[in-house]
Short mmCIF file of C-alpha atoms and ligand atoms in Angstrom, two decimals:
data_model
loop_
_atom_site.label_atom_id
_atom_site.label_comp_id
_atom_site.label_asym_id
_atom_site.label_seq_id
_atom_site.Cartn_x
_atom_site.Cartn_y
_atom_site.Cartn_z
CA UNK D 177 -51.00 -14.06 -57.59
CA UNK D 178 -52.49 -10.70 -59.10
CA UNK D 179 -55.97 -11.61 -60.90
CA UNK D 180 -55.51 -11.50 -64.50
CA UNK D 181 -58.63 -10.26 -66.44
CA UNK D 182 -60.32 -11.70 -69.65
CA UNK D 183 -58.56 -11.36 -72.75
CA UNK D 184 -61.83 -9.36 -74.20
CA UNK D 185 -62.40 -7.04 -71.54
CA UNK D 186 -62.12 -3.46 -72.17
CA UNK D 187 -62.51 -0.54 -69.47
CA UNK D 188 -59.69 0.92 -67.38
CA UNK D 189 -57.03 -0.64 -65.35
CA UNK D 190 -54.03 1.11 -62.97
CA UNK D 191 -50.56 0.92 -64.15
CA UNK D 192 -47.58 2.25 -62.74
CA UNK D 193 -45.81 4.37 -64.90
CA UNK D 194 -42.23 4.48 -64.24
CA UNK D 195 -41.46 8.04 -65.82
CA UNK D 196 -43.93 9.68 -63.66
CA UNK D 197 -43.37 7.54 -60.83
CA UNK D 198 -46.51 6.89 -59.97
CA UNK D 199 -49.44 4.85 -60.54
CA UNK D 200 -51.82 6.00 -63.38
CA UNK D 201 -55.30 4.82 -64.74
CA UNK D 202 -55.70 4.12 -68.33
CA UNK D 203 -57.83 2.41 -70.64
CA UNK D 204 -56.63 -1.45 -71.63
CA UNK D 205 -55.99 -1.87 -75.04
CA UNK D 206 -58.38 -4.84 -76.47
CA UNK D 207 -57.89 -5.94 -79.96
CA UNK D 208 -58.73 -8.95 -82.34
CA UNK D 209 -56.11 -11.29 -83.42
CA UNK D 210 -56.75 -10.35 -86.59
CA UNK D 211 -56.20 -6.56 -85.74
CA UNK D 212 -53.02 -7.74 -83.81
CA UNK D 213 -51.77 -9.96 -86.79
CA UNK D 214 -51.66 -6.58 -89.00
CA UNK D 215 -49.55 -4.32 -86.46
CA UNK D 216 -47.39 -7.03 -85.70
CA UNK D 217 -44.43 -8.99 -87.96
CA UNK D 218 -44.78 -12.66 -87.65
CA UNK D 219 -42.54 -13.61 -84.98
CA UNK D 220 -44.17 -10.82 -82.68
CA UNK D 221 -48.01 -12.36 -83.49
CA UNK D 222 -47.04 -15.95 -82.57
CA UNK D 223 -45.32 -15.11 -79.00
CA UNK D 224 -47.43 -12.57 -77.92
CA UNK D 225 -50.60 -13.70 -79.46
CA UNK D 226 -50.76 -17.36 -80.26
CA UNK D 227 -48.67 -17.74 -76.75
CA UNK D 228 -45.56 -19.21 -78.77
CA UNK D 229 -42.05 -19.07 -77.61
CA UNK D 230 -38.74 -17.81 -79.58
CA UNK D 231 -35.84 -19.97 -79.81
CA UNK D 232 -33.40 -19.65 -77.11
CA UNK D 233 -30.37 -16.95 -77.92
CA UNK D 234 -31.88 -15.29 -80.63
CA UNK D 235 -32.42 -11.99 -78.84
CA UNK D 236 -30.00 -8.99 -78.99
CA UNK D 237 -31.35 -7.67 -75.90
CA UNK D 238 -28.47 -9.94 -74.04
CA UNK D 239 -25.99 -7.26 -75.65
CA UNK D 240 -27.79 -4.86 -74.12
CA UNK D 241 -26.12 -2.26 -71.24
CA UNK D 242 -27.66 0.45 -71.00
CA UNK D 243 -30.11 1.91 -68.23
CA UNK D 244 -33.80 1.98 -69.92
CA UNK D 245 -37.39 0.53 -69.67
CA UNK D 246 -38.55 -2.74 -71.65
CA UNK D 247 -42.03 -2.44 -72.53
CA UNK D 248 -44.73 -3.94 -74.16
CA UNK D 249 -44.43 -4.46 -78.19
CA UNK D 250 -47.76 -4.28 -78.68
CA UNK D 251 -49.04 -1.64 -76.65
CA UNK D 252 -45.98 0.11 -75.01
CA UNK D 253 -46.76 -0.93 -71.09
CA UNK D 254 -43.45 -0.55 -69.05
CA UNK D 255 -43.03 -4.43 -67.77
CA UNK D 256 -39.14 -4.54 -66.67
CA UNK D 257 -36.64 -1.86 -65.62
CA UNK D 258 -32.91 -2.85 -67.18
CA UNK D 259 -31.38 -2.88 -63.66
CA UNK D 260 -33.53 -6.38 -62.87
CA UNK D 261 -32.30 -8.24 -66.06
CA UNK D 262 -29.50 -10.76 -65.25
CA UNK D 263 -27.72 -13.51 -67.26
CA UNK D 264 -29.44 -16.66 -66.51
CA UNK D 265 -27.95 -19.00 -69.05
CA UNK D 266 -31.42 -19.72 -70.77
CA UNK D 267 -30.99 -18.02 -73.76
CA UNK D 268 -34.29 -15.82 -72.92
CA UNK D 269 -34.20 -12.27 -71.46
CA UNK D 270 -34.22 -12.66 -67.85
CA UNK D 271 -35.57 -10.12 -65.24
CA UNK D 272 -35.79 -11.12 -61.54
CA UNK D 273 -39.08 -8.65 -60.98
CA UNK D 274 -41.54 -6.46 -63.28
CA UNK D 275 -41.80 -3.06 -62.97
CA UNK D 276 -44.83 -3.04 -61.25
CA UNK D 277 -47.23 -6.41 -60.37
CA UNK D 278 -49.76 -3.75 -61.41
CA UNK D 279 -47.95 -3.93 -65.02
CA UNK D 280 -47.30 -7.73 -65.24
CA UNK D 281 -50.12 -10.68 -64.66
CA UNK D 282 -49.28 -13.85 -63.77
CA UNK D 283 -51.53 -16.84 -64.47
CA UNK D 284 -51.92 -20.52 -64.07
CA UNK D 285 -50.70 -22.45 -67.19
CA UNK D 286 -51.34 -26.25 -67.05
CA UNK D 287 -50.56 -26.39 -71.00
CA UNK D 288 -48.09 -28.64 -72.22
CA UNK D 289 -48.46 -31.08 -69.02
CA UNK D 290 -46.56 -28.86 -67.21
CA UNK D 291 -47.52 -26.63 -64.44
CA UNK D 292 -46.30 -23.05 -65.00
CA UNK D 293 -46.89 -19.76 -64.39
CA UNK D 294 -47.13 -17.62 -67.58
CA UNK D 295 -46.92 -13.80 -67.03
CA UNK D 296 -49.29 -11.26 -69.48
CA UNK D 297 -48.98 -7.99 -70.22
CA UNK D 298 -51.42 -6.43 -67.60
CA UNK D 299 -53.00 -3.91 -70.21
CA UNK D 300 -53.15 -5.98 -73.67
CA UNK D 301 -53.18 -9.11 -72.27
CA UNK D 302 -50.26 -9.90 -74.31
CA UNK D 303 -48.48 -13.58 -73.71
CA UNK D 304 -44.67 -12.32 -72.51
CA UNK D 305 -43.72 -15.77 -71.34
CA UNK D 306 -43.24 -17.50 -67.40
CA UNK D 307 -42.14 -16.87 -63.93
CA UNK D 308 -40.10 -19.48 -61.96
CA UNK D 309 -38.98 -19.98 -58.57
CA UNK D 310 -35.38 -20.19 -58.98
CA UNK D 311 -34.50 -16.09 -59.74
CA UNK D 312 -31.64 -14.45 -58.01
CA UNK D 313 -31.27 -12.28 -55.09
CA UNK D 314 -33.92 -10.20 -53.78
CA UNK D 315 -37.40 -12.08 -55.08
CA UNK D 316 -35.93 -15.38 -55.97
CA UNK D 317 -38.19 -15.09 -59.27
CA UNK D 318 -36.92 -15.57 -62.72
CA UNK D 319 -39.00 -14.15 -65.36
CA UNK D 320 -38.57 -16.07 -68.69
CA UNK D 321 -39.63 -13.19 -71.14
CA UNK D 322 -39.36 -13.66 -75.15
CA UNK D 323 -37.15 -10.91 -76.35
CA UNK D 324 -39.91 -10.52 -79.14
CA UNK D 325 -42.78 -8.83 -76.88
CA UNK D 326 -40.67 -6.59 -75.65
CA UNK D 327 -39.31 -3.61 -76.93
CA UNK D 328 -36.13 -1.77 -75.22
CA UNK D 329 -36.42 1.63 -74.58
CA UNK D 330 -33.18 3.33 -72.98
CA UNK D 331 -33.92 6.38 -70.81
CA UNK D 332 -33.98 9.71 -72.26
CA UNK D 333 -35.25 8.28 -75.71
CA UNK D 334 -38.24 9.89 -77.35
CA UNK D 335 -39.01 11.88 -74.30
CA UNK D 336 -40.04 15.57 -74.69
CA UNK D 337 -39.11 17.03 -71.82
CA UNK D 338 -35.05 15.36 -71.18
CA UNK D 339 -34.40 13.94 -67.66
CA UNK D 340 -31.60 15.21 -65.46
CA UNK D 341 -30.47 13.98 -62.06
CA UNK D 342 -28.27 15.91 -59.63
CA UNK D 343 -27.30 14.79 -55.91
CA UNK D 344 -26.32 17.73 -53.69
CA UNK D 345 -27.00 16.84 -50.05
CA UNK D 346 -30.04 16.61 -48.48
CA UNK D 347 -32.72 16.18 -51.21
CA UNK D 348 -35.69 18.76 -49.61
CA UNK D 349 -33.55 21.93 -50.04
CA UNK D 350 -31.86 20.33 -53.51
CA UNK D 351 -34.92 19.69 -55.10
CA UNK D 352 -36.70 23.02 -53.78
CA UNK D 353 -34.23 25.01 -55.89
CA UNK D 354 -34.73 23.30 -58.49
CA UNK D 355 -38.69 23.10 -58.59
CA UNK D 356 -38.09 27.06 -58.48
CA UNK D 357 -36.37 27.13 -61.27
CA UNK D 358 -38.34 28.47 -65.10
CA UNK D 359 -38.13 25.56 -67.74
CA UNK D 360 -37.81 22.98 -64.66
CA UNK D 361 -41.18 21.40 -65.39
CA UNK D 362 -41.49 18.34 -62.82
CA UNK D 363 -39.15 17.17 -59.82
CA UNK D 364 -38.91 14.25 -57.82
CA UNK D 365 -36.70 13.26 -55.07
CA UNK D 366 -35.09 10.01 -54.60
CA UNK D 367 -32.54 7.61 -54.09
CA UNK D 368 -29.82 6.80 -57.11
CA UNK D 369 -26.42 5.52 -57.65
CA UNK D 370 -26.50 2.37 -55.19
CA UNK D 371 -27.44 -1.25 -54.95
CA UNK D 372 -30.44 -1.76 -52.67
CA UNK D 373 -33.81 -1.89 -54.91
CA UNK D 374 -36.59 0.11 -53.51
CA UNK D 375 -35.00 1.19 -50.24
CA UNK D 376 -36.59 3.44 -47.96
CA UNK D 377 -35.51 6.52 -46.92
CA UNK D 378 -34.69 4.71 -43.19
CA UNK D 379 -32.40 2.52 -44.62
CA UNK D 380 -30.49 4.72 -47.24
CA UNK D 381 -29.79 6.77 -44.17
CA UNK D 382 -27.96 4.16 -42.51
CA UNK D 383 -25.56 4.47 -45.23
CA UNK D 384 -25.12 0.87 -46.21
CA UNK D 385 -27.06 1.41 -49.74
CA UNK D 386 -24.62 3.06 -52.11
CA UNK D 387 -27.46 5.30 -53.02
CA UNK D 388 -27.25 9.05 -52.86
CA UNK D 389 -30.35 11.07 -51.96
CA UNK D 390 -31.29 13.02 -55.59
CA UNK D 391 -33.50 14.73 -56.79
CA UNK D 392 -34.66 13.88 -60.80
CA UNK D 393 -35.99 16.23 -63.09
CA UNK D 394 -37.93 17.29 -66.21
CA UNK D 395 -36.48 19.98 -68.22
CA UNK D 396 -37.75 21.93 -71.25
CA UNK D 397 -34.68 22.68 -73.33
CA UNK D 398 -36.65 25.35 -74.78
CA UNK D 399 -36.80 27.34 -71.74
CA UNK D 400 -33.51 26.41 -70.02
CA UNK D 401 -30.31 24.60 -71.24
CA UNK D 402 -28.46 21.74 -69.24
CA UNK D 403 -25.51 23.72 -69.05
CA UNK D 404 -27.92 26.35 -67.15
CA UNK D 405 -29.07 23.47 -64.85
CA UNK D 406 -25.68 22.68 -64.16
CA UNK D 407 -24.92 26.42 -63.02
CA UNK D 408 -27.92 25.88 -60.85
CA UNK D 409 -26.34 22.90 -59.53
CA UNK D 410 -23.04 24.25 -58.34
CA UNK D 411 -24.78 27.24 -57.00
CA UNK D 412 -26.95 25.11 -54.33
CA UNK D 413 -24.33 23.59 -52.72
CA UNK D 414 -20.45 23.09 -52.19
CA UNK D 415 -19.03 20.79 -54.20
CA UNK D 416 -15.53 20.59 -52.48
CA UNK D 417 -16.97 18.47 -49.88
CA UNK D 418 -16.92 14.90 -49.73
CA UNK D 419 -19.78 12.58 -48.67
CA UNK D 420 -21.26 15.38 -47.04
CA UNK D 421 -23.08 18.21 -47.11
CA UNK D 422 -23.05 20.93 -44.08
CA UNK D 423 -23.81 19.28 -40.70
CA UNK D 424 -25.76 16.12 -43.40
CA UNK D 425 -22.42 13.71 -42.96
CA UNK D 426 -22.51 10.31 -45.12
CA UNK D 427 -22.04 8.69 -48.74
CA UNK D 428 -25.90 9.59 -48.95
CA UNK D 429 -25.25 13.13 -49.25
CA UNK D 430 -22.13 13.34 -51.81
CA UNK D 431 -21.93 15.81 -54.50
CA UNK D 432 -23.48 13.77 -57.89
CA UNK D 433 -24.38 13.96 -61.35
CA UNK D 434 -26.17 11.15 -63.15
CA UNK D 435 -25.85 11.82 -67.13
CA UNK D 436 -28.27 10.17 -69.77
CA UNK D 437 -26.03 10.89 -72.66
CA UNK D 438 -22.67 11.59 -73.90
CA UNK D 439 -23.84 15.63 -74.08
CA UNK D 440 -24.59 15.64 -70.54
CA UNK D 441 -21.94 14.02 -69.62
CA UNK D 442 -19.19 16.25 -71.62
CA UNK D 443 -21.34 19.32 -70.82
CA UNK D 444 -21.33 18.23 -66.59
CA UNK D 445 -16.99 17.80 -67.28
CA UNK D 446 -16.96 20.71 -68.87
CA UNK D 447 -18.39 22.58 -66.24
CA UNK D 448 -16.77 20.93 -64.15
CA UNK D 449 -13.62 22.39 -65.00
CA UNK D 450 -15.14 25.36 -65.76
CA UNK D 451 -15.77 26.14 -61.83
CA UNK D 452 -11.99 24.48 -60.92
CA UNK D 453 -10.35 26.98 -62.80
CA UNK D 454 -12.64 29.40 -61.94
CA UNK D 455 -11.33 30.35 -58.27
CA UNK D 456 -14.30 30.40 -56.44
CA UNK D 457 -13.08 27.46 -54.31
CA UNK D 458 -9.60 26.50 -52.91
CA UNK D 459 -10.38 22.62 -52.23
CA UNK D 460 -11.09 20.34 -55.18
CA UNK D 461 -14.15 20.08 -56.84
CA UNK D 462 -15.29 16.04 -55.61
CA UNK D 463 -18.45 16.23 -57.68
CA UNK D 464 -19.13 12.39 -59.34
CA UNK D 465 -20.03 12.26 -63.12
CA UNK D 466 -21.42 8.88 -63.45
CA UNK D 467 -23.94 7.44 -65.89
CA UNK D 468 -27.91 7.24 -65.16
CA UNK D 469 -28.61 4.70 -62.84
CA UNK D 470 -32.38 3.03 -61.41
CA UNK D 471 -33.85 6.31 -59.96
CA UNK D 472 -35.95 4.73 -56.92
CA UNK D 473 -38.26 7.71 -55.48
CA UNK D 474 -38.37 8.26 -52.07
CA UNK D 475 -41.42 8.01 -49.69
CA UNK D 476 -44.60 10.77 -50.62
CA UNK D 477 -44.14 13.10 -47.59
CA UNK D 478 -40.31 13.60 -49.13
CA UNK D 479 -41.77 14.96 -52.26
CA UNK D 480 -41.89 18.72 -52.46
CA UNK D 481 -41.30 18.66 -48.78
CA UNK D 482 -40.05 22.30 -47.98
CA UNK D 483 -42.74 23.72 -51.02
CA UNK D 484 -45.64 21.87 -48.92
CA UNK D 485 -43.88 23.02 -45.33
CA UNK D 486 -44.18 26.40 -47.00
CA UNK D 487 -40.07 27.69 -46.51
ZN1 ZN Z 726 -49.20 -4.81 -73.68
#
């Protein structure tokens, strides 16, 4: 059990931040109830503050489909990713892990008579709600969370620089194009598409995870269009073949693009069709179009692999 500190003290914790991928250090955010009880409605102040708990199925969140982060209400923390939130009957939002146990504290709760583990926000210290033993497949965990700390956040919201995620083979040479390419302004490679959380690179090679090897990135659409980053795309690789790529044979390696919104995904079909009727290959194009799934990124010496091998 991570080591929750006092409610009052300030200075600066690590947090994984799930955008960057990557653990970061930032300052906690410590306020007064009363400060708290002025940037919050009522509902918000009594979970999160007063440690209360919302009656069961009044959150919207169960309607909820879409890839995307929940994070703190009151100070924005990333605490689940959508792709660990299953239907547990409760009536609560229920996650089977946090983002991060950097991101989400769990402490001993003996209120009530009952012994339970409640589960704080790791940065304002923020009451989310508890974590039992009786979660789903792969922690066993359920997290208990009151729809009213958390805010939902889908992916590609509010961002300045858009996401995009393309899977063309082996991720080194896919992502090395890319990172070349002006307006591209951050890459990362990793694993997308399947159903194994966290796998390594090891296991997605085996080819029993579903996941493709990908590479995500951070555009600025001031610089370069998606419709550019698509021509990019076709022009790394050979999209007529299937589940491979060159002498790289396996689902792993197929031709994929992950779309975060109905433009990119009517801009990727367009394009699509664009290079079909185009000529420039006899065989089909096989390329997937498939909405944004968890983006898991691969091990640290995969990152910028050919860049820091200098080809
Ligand atoms: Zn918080």
């Amino acid at each position: 059990m991570a080591q929750a500190p006092k409610t009052s003290e300030s200075g600066k914790i690590k947090l994984y931040d799930p955008s960057l991928g990557t653990v970061v250090v930032v300052d906690r955010v410590v306020k007064s109830d009363q400060e708290w009880e002025k940037l919050l409605n009522p509902a918000q102040y009594e979970v999160t503050t007063k440690k209360g708990t919302e009656a069961p199925f009044t959150c919207s969140f169960e309607q909820i489909k879409e890839a995307g982060l929940y994070q703190c209400v009151r100070c924005g923390t990333a605490l689940f990713k959508a792709g660990t939130k299953f239907e547990s009957g409760t009536g609560w939002p229920s996650f089977y892990e946090p983002v991060s146990p950097l991101n989400v504290l769990e402490k001993p709760d003996n209120s009530l008579g009952m012994k339970r583990t409640e589960v704080v926000c790791a940065r304002c210290d923020a009451h989310l709600g508890h974590v039992f033993a009786d979660g789903p497949r792969p922690t066993g965990k359920r997290y208990c969370i009151n729809g009213v700390a958390l805010l939902f956040v889908p992916f590609g919201a509010k961002e300045k620089y858009p996401a995009a995620t393309f899977g063309g083979g082996c991720f080194w040479h896919v992502e090395e194009e890319f990172r070349k390419t002006k307006g591209v302004v951050d890459t990362a490679v990793g694993f997308a598409g399947g159903t194994v959380p966290e796998p390594s690179y090891e296991r997605v090679c085996r080819g029993d995870t579903g996941h493709a090897e990908v590479v995500h990135l951070k555009f600025d659409p001031n610089v370069i269009s998606y419709d550019r980053l698509l021509d990019v795309f076709w022009s790394i690789h050979d999209p007529t073949q299937l589940d491979r790529q060159g002498p790289d044979v396996g689902k792993q390696y197929r031709s994929v693009i992950f779309y975060y919104d109905d433009a990119q995904q009517q801009a990727a079909q367009k394009s699509k069709e664009k290079l079909a009727k185009s000529g420039k290959y006899k065989g089909a194009i096989v390329t997937e179009i498939v909405p944004a799934a968890n983006f898991f990124r691969a091990e640290e010496y995969h990152q910028k692999y050919l860049q820091k091998r200098g080809e």
